[in-house]
mmCIF file of C-alpha atoms in Angstrom:
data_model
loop_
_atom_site.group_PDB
_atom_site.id
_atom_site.type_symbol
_atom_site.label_atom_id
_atom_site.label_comp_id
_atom_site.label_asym_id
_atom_site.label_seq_id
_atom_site.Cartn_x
_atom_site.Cartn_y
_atom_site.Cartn_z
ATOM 1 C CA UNK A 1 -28.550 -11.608 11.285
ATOM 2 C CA UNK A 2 -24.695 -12.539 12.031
ATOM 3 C CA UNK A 3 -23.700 -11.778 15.201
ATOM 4 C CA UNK A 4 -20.183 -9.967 15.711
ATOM 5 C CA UNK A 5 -18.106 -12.940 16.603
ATOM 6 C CA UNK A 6 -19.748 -14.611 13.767
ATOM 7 C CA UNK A 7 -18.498 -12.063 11.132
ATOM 8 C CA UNK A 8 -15.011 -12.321 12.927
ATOM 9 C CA UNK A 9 -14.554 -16.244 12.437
ATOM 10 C CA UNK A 10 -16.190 -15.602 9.049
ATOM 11 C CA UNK A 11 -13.714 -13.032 7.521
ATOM 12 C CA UNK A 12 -10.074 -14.845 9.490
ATOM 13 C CA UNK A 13 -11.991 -18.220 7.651
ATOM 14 C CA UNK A 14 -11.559 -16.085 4.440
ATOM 15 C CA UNK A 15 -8.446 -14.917 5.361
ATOM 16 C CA UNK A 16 -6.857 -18.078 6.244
ATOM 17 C CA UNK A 17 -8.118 -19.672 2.691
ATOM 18 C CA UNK A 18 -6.636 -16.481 0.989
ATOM 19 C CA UNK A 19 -3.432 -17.567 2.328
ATOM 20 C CA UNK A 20 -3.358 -20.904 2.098
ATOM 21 C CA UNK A 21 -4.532 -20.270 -1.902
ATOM 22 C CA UNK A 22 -1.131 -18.165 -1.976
ATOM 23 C CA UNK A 23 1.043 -20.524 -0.090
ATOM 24 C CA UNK A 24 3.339 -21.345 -2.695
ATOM 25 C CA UNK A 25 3.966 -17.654 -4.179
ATOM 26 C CA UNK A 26 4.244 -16.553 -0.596
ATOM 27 C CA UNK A 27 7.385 -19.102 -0.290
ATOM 28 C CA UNK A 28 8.715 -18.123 -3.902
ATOM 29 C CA UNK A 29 8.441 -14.286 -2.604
ATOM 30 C CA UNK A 30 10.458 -14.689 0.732
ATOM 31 C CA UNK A 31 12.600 -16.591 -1.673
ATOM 32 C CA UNK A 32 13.227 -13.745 -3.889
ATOM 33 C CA UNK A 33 13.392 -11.501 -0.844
ATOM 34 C CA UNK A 34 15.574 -13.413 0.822
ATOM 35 C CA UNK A 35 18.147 -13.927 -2.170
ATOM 36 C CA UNK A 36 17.917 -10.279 -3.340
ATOM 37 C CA UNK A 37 19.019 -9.126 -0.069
ATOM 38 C CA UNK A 38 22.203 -12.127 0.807
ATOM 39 C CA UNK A 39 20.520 -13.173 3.942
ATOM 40 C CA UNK A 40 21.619 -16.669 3.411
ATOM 41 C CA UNK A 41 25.121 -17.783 4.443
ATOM 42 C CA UNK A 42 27.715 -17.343 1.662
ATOM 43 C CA UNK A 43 25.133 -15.755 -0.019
ATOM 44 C CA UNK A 44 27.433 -12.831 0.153
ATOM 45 C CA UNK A 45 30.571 -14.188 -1.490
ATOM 46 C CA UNK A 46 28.857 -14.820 -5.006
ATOM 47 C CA UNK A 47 27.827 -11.739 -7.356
ATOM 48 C CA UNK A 48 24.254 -11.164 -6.549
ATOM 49 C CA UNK A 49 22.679 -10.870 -10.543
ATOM 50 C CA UNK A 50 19.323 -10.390 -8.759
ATOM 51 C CA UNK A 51 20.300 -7.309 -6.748
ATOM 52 C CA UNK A 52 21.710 -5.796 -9.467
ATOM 53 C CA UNK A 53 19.009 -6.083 -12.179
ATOM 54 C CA UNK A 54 16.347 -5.059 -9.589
ATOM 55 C CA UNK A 55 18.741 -2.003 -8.991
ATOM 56 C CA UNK A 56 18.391 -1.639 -12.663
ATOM 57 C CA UNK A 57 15.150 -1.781 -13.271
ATOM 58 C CA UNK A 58 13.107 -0.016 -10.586
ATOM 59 C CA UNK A 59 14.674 3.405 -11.531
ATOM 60 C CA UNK A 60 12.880 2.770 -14.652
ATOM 61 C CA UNK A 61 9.472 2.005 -13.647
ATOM 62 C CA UNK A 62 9.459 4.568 -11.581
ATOM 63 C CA UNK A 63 12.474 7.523 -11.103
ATOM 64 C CA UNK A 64 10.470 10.882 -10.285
ATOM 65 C CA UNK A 65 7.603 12.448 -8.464
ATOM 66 C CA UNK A 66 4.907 12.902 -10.883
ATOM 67 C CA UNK A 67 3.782 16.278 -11.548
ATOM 68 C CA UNK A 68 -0.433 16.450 -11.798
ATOM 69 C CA UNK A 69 -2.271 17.845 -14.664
ATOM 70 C CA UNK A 70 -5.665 18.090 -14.592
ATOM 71 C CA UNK A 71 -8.099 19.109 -17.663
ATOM 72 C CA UNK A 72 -11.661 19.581 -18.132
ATOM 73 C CA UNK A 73 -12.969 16.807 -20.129
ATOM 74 C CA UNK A 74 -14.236 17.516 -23.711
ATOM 75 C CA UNK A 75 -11.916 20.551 -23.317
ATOM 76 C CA UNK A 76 -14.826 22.272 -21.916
ATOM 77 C CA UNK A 77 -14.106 26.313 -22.007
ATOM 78 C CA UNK A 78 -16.558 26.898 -19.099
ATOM 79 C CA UNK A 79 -14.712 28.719 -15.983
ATOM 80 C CA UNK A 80 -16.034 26.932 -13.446
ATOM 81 C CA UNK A 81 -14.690 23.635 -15.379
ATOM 82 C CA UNK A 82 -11.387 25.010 -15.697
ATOM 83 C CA UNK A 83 -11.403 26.557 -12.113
ATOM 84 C CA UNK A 84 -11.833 22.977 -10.514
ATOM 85 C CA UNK A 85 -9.408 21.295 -12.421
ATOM 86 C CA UNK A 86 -6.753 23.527 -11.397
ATOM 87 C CA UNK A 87 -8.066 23.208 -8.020
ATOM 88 C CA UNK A 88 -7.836 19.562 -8.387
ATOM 89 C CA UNK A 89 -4.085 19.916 -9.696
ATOM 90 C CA UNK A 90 -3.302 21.950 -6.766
ATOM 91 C CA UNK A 91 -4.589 19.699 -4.124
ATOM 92 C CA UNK A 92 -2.884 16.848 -5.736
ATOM 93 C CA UNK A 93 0.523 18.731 -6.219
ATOM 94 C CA UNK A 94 0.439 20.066 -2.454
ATOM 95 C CA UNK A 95 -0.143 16.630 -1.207
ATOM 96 C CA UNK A 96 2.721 15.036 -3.385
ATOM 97 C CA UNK A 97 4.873 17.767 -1.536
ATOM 98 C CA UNK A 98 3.552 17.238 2.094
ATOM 99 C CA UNK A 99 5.093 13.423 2.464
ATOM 100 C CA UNK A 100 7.428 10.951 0.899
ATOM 101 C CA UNK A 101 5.756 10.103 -2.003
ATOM 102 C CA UNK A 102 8.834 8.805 -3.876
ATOM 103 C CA UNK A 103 9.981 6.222 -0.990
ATOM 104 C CA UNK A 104 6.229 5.054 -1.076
ATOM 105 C CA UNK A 105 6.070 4.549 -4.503
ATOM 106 C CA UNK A 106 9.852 3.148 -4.406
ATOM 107 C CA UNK A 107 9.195 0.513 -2.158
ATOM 108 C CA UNK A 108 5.916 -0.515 -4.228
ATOM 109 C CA UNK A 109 7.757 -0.608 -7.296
ATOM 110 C CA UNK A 110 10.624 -2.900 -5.548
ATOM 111 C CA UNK A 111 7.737 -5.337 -4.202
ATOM 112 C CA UNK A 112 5.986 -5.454 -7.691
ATOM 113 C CA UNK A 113 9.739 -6.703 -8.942
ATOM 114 C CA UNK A 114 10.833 -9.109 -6.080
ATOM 115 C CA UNK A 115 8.305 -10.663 -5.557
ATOM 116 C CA UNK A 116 5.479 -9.588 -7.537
ATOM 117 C CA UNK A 117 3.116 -7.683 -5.703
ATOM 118 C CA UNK A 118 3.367 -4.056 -5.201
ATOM 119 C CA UNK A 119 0.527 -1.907 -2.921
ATOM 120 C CA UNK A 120 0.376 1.158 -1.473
ATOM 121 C CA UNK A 121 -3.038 2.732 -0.572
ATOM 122 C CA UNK A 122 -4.060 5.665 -0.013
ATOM 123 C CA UNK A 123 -4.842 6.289 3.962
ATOM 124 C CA UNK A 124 -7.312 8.726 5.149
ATOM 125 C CA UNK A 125 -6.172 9.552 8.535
ATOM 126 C CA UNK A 126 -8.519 12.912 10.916
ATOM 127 C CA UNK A 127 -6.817 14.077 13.968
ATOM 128 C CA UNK A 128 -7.745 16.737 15.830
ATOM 129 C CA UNK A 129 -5.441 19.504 17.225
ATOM 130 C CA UNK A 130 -6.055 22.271 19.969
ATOM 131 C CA UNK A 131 -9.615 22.083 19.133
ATOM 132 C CA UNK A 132 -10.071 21.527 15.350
ATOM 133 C CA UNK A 133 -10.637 18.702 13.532
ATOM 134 C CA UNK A 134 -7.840 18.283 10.657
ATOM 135 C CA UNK A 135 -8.164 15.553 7.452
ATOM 136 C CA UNK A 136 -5.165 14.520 5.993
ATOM 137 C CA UNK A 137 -5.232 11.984 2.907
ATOM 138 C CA UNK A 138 -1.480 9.989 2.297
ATOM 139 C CA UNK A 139 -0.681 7.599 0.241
ATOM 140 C CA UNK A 140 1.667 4.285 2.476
ATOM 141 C CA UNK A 141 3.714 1.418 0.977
ATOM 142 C CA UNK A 142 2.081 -1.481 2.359
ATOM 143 C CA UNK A 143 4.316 -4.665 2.251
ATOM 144 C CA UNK A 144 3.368 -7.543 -0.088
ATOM 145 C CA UNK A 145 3.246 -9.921 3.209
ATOM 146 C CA UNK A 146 0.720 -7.457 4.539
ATOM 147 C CA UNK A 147 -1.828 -8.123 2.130
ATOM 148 C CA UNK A 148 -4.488 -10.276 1.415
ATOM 149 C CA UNK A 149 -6.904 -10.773 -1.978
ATOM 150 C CA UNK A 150 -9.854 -12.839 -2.077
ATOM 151 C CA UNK A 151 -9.759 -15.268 -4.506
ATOM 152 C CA UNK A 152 -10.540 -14.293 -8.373
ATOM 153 C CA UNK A 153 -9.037 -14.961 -11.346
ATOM 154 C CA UNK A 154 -8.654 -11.250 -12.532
ATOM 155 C CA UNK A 155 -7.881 -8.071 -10.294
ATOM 156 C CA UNK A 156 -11.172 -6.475 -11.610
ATOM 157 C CA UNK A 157 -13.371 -9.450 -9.803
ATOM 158 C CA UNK A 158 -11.527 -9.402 -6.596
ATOM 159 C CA UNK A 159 -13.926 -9.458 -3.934
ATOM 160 C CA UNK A 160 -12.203 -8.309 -0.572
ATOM 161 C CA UNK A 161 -8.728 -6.977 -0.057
ATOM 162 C CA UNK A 162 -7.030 -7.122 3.405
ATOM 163 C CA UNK A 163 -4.239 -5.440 5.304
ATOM 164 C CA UNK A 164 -2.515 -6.754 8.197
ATOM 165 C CA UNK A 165 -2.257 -3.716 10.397
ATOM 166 C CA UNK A 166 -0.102 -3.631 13.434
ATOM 167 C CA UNK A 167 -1.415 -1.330 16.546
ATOM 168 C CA UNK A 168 0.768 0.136 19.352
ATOM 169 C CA UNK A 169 -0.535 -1.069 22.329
ATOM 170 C CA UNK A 170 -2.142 2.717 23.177
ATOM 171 C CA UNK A 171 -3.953 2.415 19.753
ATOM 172 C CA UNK A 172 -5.436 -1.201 20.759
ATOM 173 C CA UNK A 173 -6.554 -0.058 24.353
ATOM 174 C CA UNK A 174 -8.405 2.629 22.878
ATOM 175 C CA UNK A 175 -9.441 0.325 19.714
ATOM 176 C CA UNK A 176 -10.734 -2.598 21.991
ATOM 177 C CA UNK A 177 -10.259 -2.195 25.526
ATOM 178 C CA UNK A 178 -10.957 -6.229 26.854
ATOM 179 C CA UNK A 179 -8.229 -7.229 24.230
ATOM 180 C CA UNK A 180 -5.926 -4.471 24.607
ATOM 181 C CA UNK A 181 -5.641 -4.798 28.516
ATOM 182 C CA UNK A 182 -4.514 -8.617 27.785
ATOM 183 C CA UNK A 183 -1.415 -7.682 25.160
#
């Protein structure tokens, strides 16, 4: 059995050779980045054609909130069928209302263009308040540098996906104690 600084090294040797593997679309996509937004010096003083068509097309990919609808399947007349797809609806409507879906799904639709690699995941996050426990389920843009894929040839036989997640210093302490006393 692997010990736990075994499975450590293990899965930061995977994630090194996941990055490595992407080294050159990594460079194109800071590229693109990086010339979509003029950072460059006299980048400025020409017409930027890549701003504008990305302006262009992301309000067609994506330009609303979408509005659920949920059916039975089979169009099955059975009440308690059509009682849990409207509850269904209803949980998914009130939780597109409760955050900013749109800039989440804005921002993924902007990294799928750029640089071609759009994410956003859906976070399940408990917290408790004067006593109670609370869920609460959101869905976060997560930015194409932030993410890692093990290696496959097609998204339905990748085997691992990562996220590079950055703590506050209070959230490492009480995460790992011996590391976050030495940040």
């Amino acid at each position: 059995e692997a010990s736990s600084a075994d499975l450590v090294k293990r899965w930061l040797a995977e994630i090194d050779l996941a990055s490595s593997l992407e080294g050159d679309w990594r460079k194109e996509a800071e590229e693109a980045r990086n010339i979509y937004r003029a950072e460059k010096e006299g980048e400025s003083l020409r017409y930027n054609i890549v701003y504008s068509n990305t302006q262009t097309v992301c309000p067609s990919l994506y330009n609303s909130t979408p509005i659920p609808d949920v059916r039975p399947r089979y169009n099955d007349k059975k009440e308690a069928s059509r009682l849990a797809s409207q509850t269904i609806e209803r949980a998914l409507a009130f939780t597109l209302d409760s955050y900013d879906f749109d800039s989440t799904a804005k921002a993924a639709v902007q990294d799928m263009v750029l640089p071609g690699r759009g994410c956003a995941r859906v976070r399940y996050m408990p917290y408790e308040h004067e006593g109670q426990v609370y869920d609460e389920v959101a869905c976060e843009h997560v930015p194409w540098k932030h993410v890692r894929l093990g290696p496959s040839g097609r998204w339905a036989d990748t085997p691992w996906i990562a996220f590079e997640l950055f703590l506050t210093r209070d959230q490492l302490m009480k995460l790992a104690p011996e590391i976050g006393g030495g940040v």
